[in-house]
């Protein structure tokens, strides 16, 4: 009995140092990560921009000047208005409007919300698939391991964007092209999830193979814990470190993938636009001189991805013991 | 060495067979192969007869073997949308994609290597910092956004270059080329830069880090001590030794250039295979999807194989360790 509690404690403490309530913030402020964070002005700027963008996406319904999804508030009279600093601009539409009179700033805020949700869910799905398969492959080894890893090898031969396109096309064929918008949303999430699981699986498998032979796993096995319990309660917390780094870097890639799919016209429709959809629709007006309809969503996407990327790069270096 | 080659080839065959299986499953189970042959008033008996003629009632493994046989002769049936043989559609568009990929690979090499050498030799100069900034942007920006920005600046604002299409095409037998006319180059330049920018930054970063490493080694210091000119040291001694990984990466990236061409071709309405594939995904045109998948997989696997074999042929250290083992 004593052994059970002992065993439960070790990984629990290892997995969540921040969970130790009162001193958590103090310990975090004292950590190497926080130190390295405060030393890098660029990282702090990137973090501030990321936080600002995520916050404004979350608060979109409250801070957006107009509601671009509510067709009743749209008026063709407001169509094709330039940004506020141009001669014909007005404060009601700070970044101008598209041809239907939709406010560009509001569209961006709502679109960023959808882009971020798809990105987060896609990364979550990829991480979940990758972690589960990686744990199984690393822990059991043998035939299961080689099947999973060969599948990973085959998928690695293709760039993720092609895999995502292929899954997207297949799911379109299976469900028919006349499908509801909520289904398209999940098709995107699943396409992204299935395209990026390999990295997680490889990393988790490697760490699991190391953890498998440690004493705490032997002990857990000896007292007769079930395999799922050993894998998910004992091994998993000890292999999560690198997964978090991959997930951060992956978020930027997932957002780009979603935007690319939507831009290519196999993503979200114009009635529920993400940043990629906005860019695709706006691109058609580029030649009629209405540059603001496409350039502003494009810049937002670029800044968002750049900021998340810089955060990911920093996190990777900060957690890499070789560079310290 | 021979064992290595054989093992490597066996691996490639396994990958190709897996992809063929996926393509077959797409073809056979997701799409309906009889779709393009029946109309609404085809009777049930006729439908059964068509299925029998096509061999769809045979055991699935037999069908798979037949599918591979057809694929080897590049027969993928008829496109659902265009009602034309898939092989013909792809063959028409193959040269456009290949020329685009070649142009962007050359752009990536001839701009990326000098930038990498410079940033590696003078890591603290202002110009190097600028190049580093450009590379960060090149890695972060989505391909389609770069294309749109280029169109906005050079076509819409300045009016220097055409914004879409492949113009000035000359026919050379069954191949079409846009390399021979000024008009062709003008329409090629923006798509090639868009497609090659990511590879350029990759090559630049790679050459930079290799150069930084090589410049610290003993033989460079020895070359300095011998009083060789810095030009000779930088290019004949240092750069030469950084090029092996560059060749490898460029070779491997050639495959992903072909895949990423899907996006560039859409932005610039470039009439290549990628655009064809994308239209197939939008309209669920399974035969084209299956054929494209197999074609890209084959290109990928062949390129990877050649690069791996070349790499072991070029780098003597690999050969030696191969002999020892």
PDB file of C-alpha atoms in Angstrom, chain A residues 154 157-159 161-162 165-166 168-170 172-174 177 256 259-260 263-266 276 279 283 286-287 291 294-295 298 301-302 305-306 309-310 313, chain B residues 15 18-19 26 30 136-137 140-142 144-145 148-149 151-152 156 163 256 259-260 262-263 266-267 277-278 281-282 284 286 289 292-293 296-297 300 304:
ATOM      1  CA  UNK A 154       5.195   6.399 -45.091  1.00  0.00           C
ATOM      2  CA  UNK A 157       7.428  10.901 -47.139  1.00  0.00           C
ATOM      3  CA  UNK A 158       4.734  13.476 -47.884  1.00  0.00           C
ATOM      4  CA  UNK A 159       4.525  17.086 -46.750  1.00  0.00           C
ATOM      5  CA  UNK A 161      -0.191  19.994 -46.508  1.00  0.00           C
ATOM      6  CA  UNK A 162      -0.567  17.264 -49.145  1.00  0.00           C
ATOM      7  CA  UNK A 165      -5.522  17.963 -48.737  1.00  0.00           C
ATOM      8  CA  UNK A 166      -5.872  14.261 -49.342  1.00  0.00           C
ATOM      9  CA  UNK A 168      -9.958  16.598 -46.874  1.00  0.00           C
ATOM     10  CA  UNK A 169     -10.711  15.296 -50.371  1.00  0.00           C
ATOM     11  CA  UNK A 170     -11.423  11.779 -49.107  1.00  0.00           C
ATOM     12  CA  UNK A 172     -15.544  15.173 -48.970  1.00  0.00           C
ATOM     13  CA  UNK A 173     -16.022  12.105 -51.140  1.00  0.00           C
ATOM     14  CA  UNK A 174     -17.290   9.997 -48.221  1.00  0.00           C
ATOM     15  CA  UNK A 177     -20.060  17.648 -51.112  1.00  0.00           C
ATOM     16  CA  UNK A 256      -1.056  28.118 -41.682  1.00  0.00           C
ATOM     17  CA  UNK A 259      -5.529  29.114 -43.768  1.00  0.00           C
ATOM     18  CA  UNK A 260      -4.001  27.375 -46.793  1.00  0.00           C
ATOM     19  CA  UNK A 263      -7.540  29.708 -49.244  1.00  0.00           C
ATOM     20  CA  UNK A 264      -7.483  26.803 -51.695  1.00  0.00           C
ATOM     21  CA  UNK A 265     -11.256  26.627 -51.401  1.00  0.00           C
ATOM     22  CA  UNK A 266     -11.428  23.275 -49.602  1.00  0.00           C
ATOM     23  CA  UNK A 276      -7.763  31.979 -44.974  1.00  0.00           C
ATOM     24  CA  UNK A 279      -7.915  36.151 -47.946  1.00  0.00           C
ATOM     25  CA  UNK A 283      -8.049  38.184 -53.333  1.00  0.00           C
ATOM     26  CA  UNK A 286      -7.329  42.896 -55.420  1.00  0.00           C
ATOM     27  CA  UNK A 287      -7.475  43.868 -59.073  1.00  0.00           C
ATOM     28  CA  UNK A 291      -6.519  46.128 -51.595  1.00  0.00           C
ATOM     29  CA  UNK A 294      -7.185  41.122 -48.651  1.00  0.00           C
ATOM     30  CA  UNK A 295      -4.085  42.885 -47.273  1.00  0.00           C
ATOM     31  CA  UNK A 298      -3.165  38.707 -44.707  1.00  0.00           C
ATOM     32  CA  UNK A 301      -2.294  36.084 -40.328  1.00  0.00           C
ATOM     33  CA  UNK A 302       1.388  36.903 -40.940  1.00  0.00           C
ATOM     34  CA  UNK A 305       2.076  33.168 -37.237  1.00  0.00           C
ATOM     35  CA  UNK A 306       5.337  35.088 -36.835  1.00  0.00           C
ATOM     36  CA  UNK A 309       6.738  30.946 -34.277  1.00  0.00           C
ATOM     37  CA  UNK A 310       9.099  33.178 -32.303  1.00  0.00           C
ATOM     38  CA  UNK A 313      11.658  28.961 -31.173  1.00  0.00           C
TER      39      UNK A 313
ATOM     40  CA  UNK B  15       6.472   2.764 -49.373  1.00  0.00           C
ATOM     41  CA  UNK B  18       1.523   1.272 -49.383  1.00  0.00           C
ATOM     42  CA  UNK B  19       0.729   4.409 -51.316  1.00  0.00           C
ATOM     43  CA  UNK B  26      -9.631   5.647 -52.774  1.00  0.00           C
ATOM     44  CA  UNK B  30     -14.494   5.985 -51.927  1.00  0.00           C
ATOM     45  CA  UNK B 136      12.473  34.358 -40.526  1.00  0.00           C
ATOM     46  CA  UNK B 137       9.753  35.989 -42.612  1.00  0.00           C
ATOM     47  CA  UNK B 140       6.827  32.045 -41.298  1.00  0.00           C
ATOM     48  CA  UNK B 141       4.724  33.483 -44.105  1.00  0.00           C
ATOM     49  CA  UNK B 142       2.315  31.082 -45.782  1.00  0.00           C
ATOM     50  CA  UNK B 144      -0.133  31.912 -50.754  1.00  0.00           C
ATOM     51  CA  UNK B 145       0.319  35.140 -48.814  1.00  0.00           C
ATOM     52  CA  UNK B 148      -0.617  37.635 -53.105  1.00  0.00           C
ATOM     53  CA  UNK B 149       1.804  40.271 -51.775  1.00  0.00           C
ATOM     54  CA  UNK B 151       0.991  40.246 -57.156  1.00  0.00           C
ATOM     55  CA  UNK B 152      -0.145  43.286 -55.189  1.00  0.00           C
ATOM     56  CA  UNK B 156      -1.402  45.705 -59.354  1.00  0.00           C
ATOM     57  CA  UNK B 163      -0.416  38.456 -62.489  1.00  0.00           C
ATOM     58  CA  UNK B 256       8.127  19.091 -51.473  1.00  0.00           C
ATOM     59  CA  UNK B 259       3.787  19.283 -53.622  1.00  0.00           C
ATOM     60  CA  UNK B 260       3.795  22.943 -52.616  1.00  0.00           C
ATOM     61  CA  UNK B 262      -0.375  23.114 -55.608  1.00  0.00           C
ATOM     62  CA  UNK B 263      -0.643  26.354 -53.644  1.00  0.00           C
ATOM     63  CA  UNK B 266      -3.607  28.189 -57.454  1.00  0.00           C
ATOM     64  CA  UNK B 267      -2.475  31.717 -56.589  1.00  0.00           C
ATOM     65  CA  UNK B 277      -5.218  18.020 -58.381  1.00  0.00           C
ATOM     66  CA  UNK B 278      -6.815  20.848 -56.431  1.00  0.00           C
ATOM     67  CA  UNK B 281     -10.231  17.580 -54.679  1.00  0.00           C
ATOM     68  CA  UNK B 282     -12.890  20.282 -54.964  1.00  0.00           C
ATOM     69  CA  UNK B 284     -14.201  14.844 -55.769  1.00  0.00           C
ATOM     70  CA  UNK B 286     -11.241  10.358 -57.613  1.00  0.00           C
ATOM     71  CA  UNK B 289      -6.658  12.249 -57.120  1.00  0.00           C
ATOM     72  CA  UNK B 292      -1.677  12.375 -58.772  1.00  0.00           C
ATOM     73  CA  UNK B 293      -1.055  10.717 -55.419  1.00  0.00           C
ATOM     74  CA  UNK B 296       3.933  12.395 -56.576  1.00  0.00           C
ATOM     75  CA  UNK B 297       4.747   9.430 -54.337  1.00  0.00           C
ATOM     76  CA  UNK B 300       9.291  11.533 -54.044  1.00  0.00           C
ATOM     77  CA  UNK B 304      14.875  10.280 -52.006  1.00  0.00           C
TER      78      UNK B 304
END
